CSV table of C-alpha atoms in Angstrom, one decimal:
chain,number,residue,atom,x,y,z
A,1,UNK,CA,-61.1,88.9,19.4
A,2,UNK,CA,-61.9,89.5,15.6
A,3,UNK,CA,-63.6,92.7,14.1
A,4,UNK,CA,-67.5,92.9,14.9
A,5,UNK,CA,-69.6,92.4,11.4
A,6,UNK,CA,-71.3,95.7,11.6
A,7,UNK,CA,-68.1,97.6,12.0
A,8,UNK,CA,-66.8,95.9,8.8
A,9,UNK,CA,-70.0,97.3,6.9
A,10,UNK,CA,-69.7,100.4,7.8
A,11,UNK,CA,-66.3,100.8,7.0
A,12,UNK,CA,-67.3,99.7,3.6
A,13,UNK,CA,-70.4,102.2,3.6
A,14,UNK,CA,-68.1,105.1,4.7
A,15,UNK,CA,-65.6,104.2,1.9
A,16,UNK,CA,-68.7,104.0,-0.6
A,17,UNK,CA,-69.6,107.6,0.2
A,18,UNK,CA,-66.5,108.9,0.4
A,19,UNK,CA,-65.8,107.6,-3.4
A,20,UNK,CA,-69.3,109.5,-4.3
A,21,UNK,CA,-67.7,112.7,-3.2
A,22,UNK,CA,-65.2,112.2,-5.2
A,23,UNK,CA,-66.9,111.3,-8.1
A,24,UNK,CA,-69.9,113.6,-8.1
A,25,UNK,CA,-67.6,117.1,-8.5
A,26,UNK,CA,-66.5,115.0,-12.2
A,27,UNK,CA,-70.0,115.0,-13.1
A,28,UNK,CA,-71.1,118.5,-11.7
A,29,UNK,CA,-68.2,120.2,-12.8
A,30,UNK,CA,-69.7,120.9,-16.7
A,31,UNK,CA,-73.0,122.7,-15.4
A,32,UNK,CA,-70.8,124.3,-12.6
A,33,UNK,CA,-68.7,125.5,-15.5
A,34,UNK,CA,-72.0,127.0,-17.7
A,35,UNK,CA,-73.5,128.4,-14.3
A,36,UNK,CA,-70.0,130.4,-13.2
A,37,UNK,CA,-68.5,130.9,-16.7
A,38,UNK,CA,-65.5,128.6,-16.1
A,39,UNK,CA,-63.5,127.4,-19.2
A,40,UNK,CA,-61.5,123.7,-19.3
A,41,UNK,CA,-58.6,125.3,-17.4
A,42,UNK,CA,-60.6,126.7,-14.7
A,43,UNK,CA,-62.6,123.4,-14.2
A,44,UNK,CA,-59.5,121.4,-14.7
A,45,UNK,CA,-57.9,123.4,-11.2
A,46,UNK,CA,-61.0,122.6,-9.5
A,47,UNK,CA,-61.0,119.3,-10.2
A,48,UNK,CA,-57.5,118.7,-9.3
A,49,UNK,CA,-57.5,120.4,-6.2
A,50,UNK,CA,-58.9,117.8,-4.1
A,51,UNK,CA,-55.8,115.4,-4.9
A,52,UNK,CA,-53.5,118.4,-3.7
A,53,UNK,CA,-55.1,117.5,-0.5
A,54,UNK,CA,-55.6,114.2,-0.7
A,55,UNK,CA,-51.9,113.2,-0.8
A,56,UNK,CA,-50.8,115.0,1.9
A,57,UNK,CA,-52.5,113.9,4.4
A,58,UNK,CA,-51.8,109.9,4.6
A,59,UNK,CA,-49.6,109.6,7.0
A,60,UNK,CA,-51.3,112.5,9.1
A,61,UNK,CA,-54.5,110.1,8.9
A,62,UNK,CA,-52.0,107.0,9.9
A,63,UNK,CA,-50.4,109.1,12.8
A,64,UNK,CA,-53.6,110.2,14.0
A,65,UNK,CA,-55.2,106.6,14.4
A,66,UNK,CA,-52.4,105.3,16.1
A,67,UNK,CA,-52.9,108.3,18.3
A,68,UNK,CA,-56.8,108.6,19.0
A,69,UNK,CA,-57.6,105.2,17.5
A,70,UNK,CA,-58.9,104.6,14.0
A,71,UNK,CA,-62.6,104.7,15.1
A,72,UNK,CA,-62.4,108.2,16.3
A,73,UNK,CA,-60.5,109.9,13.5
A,74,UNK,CA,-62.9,108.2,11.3
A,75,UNK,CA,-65.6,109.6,12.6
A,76,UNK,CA,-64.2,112.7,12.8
A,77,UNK,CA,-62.7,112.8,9.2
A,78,UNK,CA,-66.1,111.7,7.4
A,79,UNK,CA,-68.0,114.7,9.5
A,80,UNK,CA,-65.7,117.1,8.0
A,81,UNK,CA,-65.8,115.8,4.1
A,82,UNK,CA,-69.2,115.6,4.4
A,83,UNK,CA,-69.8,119.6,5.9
A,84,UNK,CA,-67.4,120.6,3.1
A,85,UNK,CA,-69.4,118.6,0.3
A,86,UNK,CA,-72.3,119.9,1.6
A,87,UNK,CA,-70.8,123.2,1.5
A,88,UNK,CA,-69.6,123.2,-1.7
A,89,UNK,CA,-72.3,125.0,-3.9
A,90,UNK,CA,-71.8,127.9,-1.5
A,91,UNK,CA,-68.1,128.0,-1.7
A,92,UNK,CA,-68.7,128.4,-5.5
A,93,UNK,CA,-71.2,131.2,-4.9
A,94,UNK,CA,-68.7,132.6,-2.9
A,95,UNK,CA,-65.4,132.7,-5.4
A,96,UNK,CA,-63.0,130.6,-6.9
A,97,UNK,CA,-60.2,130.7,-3.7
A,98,UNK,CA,-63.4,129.5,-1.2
A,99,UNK,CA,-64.0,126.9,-3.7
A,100,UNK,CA,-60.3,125.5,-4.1
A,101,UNK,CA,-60.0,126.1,-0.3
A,102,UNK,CA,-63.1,123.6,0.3
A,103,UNK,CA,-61.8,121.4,-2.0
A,104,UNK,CA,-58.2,121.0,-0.8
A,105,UNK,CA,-59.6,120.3,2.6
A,106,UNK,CA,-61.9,118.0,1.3
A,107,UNK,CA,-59.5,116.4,-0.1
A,108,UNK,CA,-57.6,116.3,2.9
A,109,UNK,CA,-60.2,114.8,5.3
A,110,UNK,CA,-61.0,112.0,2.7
A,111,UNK,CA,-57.3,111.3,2.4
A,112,UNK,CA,-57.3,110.2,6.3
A,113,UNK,CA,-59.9,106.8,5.3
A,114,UNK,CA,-58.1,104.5,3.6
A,115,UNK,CA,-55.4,105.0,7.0
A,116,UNK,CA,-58.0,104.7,9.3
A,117,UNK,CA,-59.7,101.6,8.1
A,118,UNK,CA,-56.9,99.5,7.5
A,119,UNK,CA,-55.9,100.4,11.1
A,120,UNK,CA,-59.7,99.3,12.0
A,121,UNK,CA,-58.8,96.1,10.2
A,122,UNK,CA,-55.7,95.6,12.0
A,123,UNK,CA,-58.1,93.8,15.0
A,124,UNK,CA,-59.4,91.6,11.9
A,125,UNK,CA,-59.7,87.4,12.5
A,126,UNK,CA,-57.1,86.4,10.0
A,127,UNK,CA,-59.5,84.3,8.5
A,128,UNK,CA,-61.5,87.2,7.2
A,129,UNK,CA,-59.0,89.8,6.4
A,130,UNK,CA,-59.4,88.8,2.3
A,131,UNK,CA,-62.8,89.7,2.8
A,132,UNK,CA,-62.8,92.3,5.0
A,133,UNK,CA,-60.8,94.3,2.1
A,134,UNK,CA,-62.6,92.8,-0.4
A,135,UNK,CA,-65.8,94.4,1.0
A,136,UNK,CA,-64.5,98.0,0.7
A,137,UNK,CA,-62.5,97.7,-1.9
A,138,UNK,CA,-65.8,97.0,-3.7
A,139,UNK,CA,-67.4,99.9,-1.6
A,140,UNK,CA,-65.5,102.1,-3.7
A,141,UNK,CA,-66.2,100.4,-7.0
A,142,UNK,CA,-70.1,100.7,-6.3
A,143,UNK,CA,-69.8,104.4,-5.0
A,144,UNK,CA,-67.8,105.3,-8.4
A,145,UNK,CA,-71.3,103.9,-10.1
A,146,UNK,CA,-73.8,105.0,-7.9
A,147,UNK,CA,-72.6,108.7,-7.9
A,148,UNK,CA,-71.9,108.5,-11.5
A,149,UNK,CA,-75.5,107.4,-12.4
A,150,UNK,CA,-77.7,109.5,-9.8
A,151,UNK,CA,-75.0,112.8,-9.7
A,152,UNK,CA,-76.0,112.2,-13.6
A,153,UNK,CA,-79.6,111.9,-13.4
A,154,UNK,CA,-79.7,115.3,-10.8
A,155,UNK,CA,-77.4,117.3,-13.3
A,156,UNK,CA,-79.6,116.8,-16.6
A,157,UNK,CA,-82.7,117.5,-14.3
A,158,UNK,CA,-80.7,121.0,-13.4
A,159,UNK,CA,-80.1,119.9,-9.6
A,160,UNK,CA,-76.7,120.1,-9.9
A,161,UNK,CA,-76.5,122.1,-6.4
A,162,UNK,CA,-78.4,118.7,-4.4
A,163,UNK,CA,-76.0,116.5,-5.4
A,164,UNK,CA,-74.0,117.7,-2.7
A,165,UNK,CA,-76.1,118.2,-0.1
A,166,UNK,CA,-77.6,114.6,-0.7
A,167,UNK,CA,-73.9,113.3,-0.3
A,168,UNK,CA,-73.0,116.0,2.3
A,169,UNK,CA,-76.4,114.4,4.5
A,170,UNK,CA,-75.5,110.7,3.7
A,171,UNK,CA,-72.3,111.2,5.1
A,172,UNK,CA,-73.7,113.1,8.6
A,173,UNK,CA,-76.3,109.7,8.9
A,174,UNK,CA,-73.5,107.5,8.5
A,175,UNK,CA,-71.8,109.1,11.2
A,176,UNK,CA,-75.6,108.9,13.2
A,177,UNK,CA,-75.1,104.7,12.6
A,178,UNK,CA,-71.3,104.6,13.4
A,179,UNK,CA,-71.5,106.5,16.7
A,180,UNK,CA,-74.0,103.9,17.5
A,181,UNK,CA,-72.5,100.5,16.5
A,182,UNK,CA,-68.6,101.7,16.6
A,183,UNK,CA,-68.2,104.2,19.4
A,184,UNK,CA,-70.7,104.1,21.7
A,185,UNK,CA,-69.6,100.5,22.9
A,186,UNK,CA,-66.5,101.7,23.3
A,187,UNK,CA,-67.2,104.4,25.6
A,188,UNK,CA,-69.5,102.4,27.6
A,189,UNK,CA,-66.5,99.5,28.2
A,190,UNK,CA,-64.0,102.2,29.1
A,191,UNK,CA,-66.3,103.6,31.4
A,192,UNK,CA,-67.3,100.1,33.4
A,193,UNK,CA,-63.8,98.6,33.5
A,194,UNK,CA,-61.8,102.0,34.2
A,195,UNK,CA,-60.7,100.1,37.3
A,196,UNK,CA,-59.6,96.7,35.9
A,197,UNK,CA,-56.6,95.4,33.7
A,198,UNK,CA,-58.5,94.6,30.5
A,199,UNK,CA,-60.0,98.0,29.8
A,200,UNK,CA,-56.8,98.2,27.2
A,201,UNK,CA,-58.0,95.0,25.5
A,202,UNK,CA,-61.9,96.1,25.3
A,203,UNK,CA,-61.0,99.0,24.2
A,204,UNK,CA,-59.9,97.4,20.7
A,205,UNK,CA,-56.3,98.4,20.9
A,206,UNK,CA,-55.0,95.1,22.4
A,207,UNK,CA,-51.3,95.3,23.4
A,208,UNK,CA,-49.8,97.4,20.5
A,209,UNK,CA,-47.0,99.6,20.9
A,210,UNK,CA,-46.7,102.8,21.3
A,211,UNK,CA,-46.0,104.4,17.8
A,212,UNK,CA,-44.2,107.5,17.2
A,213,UNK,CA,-44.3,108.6,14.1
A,214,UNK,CA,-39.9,109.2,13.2
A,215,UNK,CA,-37.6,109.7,10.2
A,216,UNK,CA,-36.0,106.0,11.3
A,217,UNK,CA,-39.5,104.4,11.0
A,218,UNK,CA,-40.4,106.0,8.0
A,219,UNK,CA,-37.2,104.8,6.8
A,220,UNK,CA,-37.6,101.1,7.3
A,221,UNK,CA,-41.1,101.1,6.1
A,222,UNK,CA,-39.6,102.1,2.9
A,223,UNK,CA,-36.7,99.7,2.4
A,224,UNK,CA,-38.5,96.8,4.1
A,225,UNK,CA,-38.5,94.0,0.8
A,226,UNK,CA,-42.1,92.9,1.8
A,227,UNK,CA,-43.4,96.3,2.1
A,228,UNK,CA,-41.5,97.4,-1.1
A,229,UNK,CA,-43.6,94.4,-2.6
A,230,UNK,CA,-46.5,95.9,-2.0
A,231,UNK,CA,-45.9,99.5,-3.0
A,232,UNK,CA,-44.7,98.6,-6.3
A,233,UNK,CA,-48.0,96.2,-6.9
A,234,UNK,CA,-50.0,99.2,-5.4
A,235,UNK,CA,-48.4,101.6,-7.7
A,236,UNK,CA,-48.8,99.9,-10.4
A,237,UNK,CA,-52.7,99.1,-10.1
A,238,UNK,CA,-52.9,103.2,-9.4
A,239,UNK,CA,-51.6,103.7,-12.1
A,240,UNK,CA,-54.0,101.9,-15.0
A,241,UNK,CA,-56.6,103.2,-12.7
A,242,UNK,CA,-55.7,106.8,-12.6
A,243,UNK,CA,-54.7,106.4,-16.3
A,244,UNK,CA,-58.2,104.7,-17.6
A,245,UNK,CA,-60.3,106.8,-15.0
A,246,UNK,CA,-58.9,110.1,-16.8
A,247,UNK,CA,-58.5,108.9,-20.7
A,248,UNK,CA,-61.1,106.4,-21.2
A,249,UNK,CA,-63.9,108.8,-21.7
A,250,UNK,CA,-61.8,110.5,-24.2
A,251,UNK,CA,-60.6,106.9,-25.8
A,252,UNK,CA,-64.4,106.2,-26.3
A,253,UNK,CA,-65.5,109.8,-27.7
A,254,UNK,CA,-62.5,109.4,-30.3
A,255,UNK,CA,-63.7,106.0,-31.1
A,256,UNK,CA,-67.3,107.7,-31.3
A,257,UNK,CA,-65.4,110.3,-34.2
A,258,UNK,CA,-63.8,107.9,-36.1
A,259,UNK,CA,-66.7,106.2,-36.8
A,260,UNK,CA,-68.4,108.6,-37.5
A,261,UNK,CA,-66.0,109.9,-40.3
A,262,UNK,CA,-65.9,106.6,-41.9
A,263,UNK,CA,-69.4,106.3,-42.3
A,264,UNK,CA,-69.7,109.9,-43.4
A,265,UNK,CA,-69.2,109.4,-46.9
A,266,UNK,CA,-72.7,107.3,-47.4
A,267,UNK,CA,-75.7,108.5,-48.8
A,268,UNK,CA,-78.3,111.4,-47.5
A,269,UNK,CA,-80.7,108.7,-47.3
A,270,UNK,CA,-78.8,106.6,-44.8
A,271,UNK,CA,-79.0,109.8,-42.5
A,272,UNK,CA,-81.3,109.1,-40.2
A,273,UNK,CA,-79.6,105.8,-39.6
A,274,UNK,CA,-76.3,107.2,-39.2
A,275,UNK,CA,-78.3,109.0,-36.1
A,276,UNK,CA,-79.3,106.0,-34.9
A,277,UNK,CA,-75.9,104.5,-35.3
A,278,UNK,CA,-74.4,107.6,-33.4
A,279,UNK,CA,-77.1,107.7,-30.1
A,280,UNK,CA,-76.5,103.8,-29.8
A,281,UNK,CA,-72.7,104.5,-29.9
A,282,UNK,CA,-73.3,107.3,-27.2
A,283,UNK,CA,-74.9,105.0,-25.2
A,284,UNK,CA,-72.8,102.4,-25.5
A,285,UNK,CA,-69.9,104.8,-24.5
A,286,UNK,CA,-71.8,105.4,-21.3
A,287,UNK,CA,-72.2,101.9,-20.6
A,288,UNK,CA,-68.5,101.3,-20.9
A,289,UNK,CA,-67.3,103.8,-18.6
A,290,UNK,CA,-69.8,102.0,-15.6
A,291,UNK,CA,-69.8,98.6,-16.6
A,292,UNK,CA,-65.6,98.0,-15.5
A,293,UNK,CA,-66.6,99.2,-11.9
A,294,UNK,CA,-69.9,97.1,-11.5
A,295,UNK,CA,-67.3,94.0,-12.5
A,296,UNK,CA,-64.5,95.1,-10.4
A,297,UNK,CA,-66.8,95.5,-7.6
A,298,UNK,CA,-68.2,91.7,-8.4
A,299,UNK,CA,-64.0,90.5,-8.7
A,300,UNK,CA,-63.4,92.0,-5.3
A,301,UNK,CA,-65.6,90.1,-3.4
A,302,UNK,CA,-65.3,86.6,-5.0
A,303,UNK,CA,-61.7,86.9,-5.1
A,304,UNK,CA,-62.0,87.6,-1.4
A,305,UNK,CA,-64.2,84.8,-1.0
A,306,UNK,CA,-61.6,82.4,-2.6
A,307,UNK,CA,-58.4,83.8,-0.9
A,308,UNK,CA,-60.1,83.0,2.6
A,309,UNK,CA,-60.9,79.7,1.7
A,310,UNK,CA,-58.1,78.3,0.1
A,311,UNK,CA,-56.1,79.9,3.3
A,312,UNK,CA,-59.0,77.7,5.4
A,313,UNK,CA,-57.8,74.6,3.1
A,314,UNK,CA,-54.0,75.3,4.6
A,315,UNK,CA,-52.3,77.1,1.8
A,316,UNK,CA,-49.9,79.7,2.5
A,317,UNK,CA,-51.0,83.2,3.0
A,318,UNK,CA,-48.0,84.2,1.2
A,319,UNK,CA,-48.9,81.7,-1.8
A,320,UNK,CA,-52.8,82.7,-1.6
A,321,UNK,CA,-51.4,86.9,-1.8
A,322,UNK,CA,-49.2,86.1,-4.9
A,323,UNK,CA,-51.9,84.1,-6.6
A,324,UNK,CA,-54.3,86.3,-5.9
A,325,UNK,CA,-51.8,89.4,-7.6
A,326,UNK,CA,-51.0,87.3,-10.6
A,327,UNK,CA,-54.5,86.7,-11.3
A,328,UNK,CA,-55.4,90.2,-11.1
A,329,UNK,CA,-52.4,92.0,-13.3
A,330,UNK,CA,-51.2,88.9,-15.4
A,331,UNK,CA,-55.2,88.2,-15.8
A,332,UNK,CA,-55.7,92.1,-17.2
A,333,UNK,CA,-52.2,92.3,-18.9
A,334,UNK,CA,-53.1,89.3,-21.0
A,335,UNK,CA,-56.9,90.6,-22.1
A,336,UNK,CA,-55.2,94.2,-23.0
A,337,UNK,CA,-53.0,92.4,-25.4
A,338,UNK,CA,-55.5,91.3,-26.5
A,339,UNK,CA,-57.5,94.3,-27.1
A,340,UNK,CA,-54.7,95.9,-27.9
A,341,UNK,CA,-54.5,93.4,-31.4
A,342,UNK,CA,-58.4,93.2,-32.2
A,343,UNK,CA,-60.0,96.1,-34.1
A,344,UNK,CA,-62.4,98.2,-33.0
A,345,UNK,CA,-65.9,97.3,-32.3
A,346,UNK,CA,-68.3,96.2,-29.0
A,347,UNK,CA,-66.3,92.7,-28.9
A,348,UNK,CA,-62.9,94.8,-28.5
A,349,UNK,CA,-64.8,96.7,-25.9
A,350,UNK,CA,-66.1,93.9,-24.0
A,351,UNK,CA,-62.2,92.8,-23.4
A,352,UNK,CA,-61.3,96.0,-22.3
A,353,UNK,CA,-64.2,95.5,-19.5
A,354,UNK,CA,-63.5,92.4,-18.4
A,355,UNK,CA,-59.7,93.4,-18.5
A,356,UNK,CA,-60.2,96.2,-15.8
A,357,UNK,CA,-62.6,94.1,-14.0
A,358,UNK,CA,-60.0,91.1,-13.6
A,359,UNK,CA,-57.5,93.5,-12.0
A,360,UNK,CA,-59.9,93.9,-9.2
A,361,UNK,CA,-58.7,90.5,-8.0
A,362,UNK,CA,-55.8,92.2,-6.5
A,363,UNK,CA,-57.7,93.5,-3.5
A,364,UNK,CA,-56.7,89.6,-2.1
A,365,UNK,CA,-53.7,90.1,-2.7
A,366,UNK,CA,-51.5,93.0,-2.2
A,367,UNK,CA,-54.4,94.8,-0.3
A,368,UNK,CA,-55.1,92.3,2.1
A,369,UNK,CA,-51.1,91.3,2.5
A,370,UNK,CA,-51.2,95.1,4.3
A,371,UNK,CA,-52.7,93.2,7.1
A,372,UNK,CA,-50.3,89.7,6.9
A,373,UNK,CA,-46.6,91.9,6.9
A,374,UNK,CA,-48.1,94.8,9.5
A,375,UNK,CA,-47.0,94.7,13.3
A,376,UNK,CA,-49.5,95.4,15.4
A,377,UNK,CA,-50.5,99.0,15.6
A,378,UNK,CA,-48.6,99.8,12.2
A,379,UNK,CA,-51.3,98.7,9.4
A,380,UNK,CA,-52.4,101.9,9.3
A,381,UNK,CA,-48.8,103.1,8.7
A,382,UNK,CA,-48.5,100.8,6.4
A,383,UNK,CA,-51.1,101.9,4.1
A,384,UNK,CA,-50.7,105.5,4.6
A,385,UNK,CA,-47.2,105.2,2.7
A,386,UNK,CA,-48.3,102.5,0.1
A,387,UNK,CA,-51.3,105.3,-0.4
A,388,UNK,CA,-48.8,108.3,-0.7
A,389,UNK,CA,-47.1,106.3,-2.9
A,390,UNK,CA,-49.4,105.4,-5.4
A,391,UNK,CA,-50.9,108.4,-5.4
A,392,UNK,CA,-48.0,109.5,-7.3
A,393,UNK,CA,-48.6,107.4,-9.8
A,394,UNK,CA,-51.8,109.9,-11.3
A,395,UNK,CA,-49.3,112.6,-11.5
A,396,UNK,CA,-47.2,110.7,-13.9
A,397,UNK,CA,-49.4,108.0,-15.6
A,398,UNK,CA,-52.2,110.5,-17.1
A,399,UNK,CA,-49.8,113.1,-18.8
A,400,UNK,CA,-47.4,110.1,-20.1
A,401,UNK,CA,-50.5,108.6,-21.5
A,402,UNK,CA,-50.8,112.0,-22.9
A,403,UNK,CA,-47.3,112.5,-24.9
A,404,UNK,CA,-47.8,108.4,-26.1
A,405,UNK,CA,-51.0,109.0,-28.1
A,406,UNK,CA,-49.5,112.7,-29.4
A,407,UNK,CA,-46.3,111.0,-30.1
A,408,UNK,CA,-47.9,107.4,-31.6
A,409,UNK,CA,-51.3,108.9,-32.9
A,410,UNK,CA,-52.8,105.6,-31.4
A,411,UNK,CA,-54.2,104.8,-27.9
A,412,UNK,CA,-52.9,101.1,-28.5
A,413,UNK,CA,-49.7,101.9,-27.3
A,414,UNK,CA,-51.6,103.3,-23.9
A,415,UNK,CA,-52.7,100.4,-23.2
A,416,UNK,CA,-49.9,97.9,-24.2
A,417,UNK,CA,-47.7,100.2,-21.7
A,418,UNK,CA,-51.0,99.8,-19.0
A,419,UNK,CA,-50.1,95.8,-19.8
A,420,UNK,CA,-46.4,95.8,-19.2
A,421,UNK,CA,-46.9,98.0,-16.0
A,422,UNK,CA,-49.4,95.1,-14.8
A,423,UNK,CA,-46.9,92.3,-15.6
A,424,UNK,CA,-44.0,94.6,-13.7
A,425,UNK,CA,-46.7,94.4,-10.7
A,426,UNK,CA,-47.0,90.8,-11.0
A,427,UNK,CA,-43.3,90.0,-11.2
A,428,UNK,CA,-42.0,92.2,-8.5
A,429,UNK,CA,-45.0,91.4,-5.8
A,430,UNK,CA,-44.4,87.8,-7.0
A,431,UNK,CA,-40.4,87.7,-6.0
A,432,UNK,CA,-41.0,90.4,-2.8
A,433,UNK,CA,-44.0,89.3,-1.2
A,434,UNK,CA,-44.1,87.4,2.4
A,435,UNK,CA,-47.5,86.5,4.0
A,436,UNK,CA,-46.2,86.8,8.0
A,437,UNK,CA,-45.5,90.0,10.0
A,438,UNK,CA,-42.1,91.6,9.1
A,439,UNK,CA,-40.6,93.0,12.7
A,440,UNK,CA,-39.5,96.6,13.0
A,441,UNK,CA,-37.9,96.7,15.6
């Protein structure tokens, strides 16, 4: 029996909003900052405290599925990151420890998705599993833009306090829609068949084992090869994404300087152009920092598309996952060399785009291989570690990014060092990777 449509959507829905939470705080933060007095430091803490959260609470999210079923912690979880981003203005108003407080457990609530879906996913056709990640993997590209551009819209119009109550509400009507389509069918099968033998099956849980959550299975989730695979690939596409998410805004406003200063020594008269020059290059910079998502989103779901049919056509999975990978991280390691040797300028640029959009094609492949290696009942398991994992990866990436440019003066070296990481994804994934379950028994 393979995942209903509308349950698929929704998870992809749910993952969109939970990605505008995270994104709107990085927009609301400045005029948070000139409304409470905060300086960088202060907004820097605030900022960070959702990951504080957000790390810990993986495996809980895992655990918890396996216990209560993915649906139900789901639920559960979105209803509580959407109260606290609804709640947020007042915990400002309120002081700096209610504040970090809300944020930490929002960070721990939203840290319980990716778990949870991936665990939904685990009753997924085989055929559609490519896709079925590849839908909200791109639900979390398209929530990184949408909350960029409206949580930017509502801050320069001064409403910086909506922003989380629009969020906080969208995340209350999902749950309206998901009781509906997800859980309230659910209910109604247990209750009709409470005194037959399939209720177990209609339920959605099949005949998967009972988990228990131990030091010895947390052991051989971590030395499996396949599984190994996969966390290396994953933390190594977390770690150009945490790296470019926190430095490419600054890349881009350096870029912004130095042009500047080389076309400062022209004439008074060319003023007025040099203006010109400067609100085109602000707007280009803007552009930049959106336009990589909108392609990744557009990457995720054709690379789906062509994973699940080439498997259709009777290609390996374990081919179709490593192909998939290698176009993704050799695809983006290649056009970052390339950027890397071209001199500044829109051209340059327009590599660096299509470079982070290519690495979206890994979604069919390391992503959707979560699913292949799993046991039943252990996807969510699965993804709660690889999650952990990478998370790590932000920790270290963004302040070694850091020391390069002090140490080098150049952000080329940032990114050659993004391009190696890519190619150490590909190479490791490539020689680990197995497209059938691996037993744990």
């Amino acid at each position: 029996m393979g995942l209903p449509r509308a349950v698929v959507v929704l998870c992809a829905v749910c993952i969109f909003i939970c990605y505008c939470d995270r994104v709107n705080i990085s927009v609301c933060v400045i005029a948070m900052g000139e409304h409470y007095g905060w300086d960088k430091l202060v907004q820097s803490k605030v900022l960070g405290s959702f990951y504080s959260g957000y790390v810990c609470s993986q495996l809980l999210g895992a655990w918890l599925s396996v216990r209560f079923g993915g649906r139900e912690v789901l639920a559960v979880a979105t209803v509580v990151w959407s109260l606290l981003t609804f709640l947020t203005p007042s915990a400002a108003d309120l002081g700096m420890s209610t504040l970090l407080t809300c944020r930490v457990c929002l960070g721990v609530a939203e840290g319980m998705a990716f778990p949870c879906v991936f665990h939904i996913f685990s009753d997924s056709d085989s055929a559609r599993r490519s896709r079925n990640v590849g839908m909200v993997q791109t639900g979390s590209f398209a929530g990184t833009v949408f909350a960029f551009l409206i949580s930017t819209w509502m801050v320069q119009a001064g409403l910086w306090r909506h922003v989380f109550h629009m969020f906080g509400l969208a995340g209350l009507g999902w749950f309206a829609a998901w009781w509906y389509v997800a859980l309230k069918p659910r209910q109604s099968t247990a209750t009709m068949s409470v005194s037959g033998s399939t209720s177990k099956m209609m339920l959605g849980h099949h005949d998967d084992p009972v988990v228990t959550l131990s030091f010895s299975l947390l052991w051989k989730l971590l030395t499996k090869r396949p599984f190994q695979a996969i966390y290396v690939a994953h933390f190594c596409h977390a770690w150009a994404h945490f790296t470019v998410l926190a430095w490419l805004p600054t890349y881009l406003h350096d870029l912004g300087k130095s042009d500047a200063a080389s076309g400062g020594d022209g004439a008074s008269a060319a003023g007025t152009d040099a203006d010109a020059s400067s609100d085109s290059e602000s707007g280009l910079s803007g552009l930049i920092l959106i336009v990589p998502y909108i392609l990744m989103a557009v990457v995720s779901v054709v690379s789906a598309q062509a994973a699940d049919v080439l498997l259709v056509q009777g290609y390996s999975r374990a081919f179709v996952r490593k192909l998939m990978s290698c176009i993704g991280f050799l695809g983006a390691a290649s056009l970052l060399v390339l950027f890397s040797l071209l001199p500044p300028g829109n051209f340059a640029l327009t590599i660096l785009c299509l470079a982070l959009g290519i690495s979206a094609a890994v979604s069919a492949g390391h992503e959707a291989n979560k699913l292949d290696v799993a046991p039943a009942g252990y996807s969510g398991l699965l993804q709660g570690v690889s999650n952990t994992l990478a998370a790590g990866s932000g920790l270290i990436g963004v302040p070694v990014a850091a020391y390069i440019f002090l140490w080098t003066g150049s952000w080329t070296s940032v990114f050659l060092l993004i391009a190696a990481i890519f190619t150490t994804g590909a190479v490791c994934f490539g020689l680990g990777a197995k497209g059938t379950t691996v037993p744990l028994a």
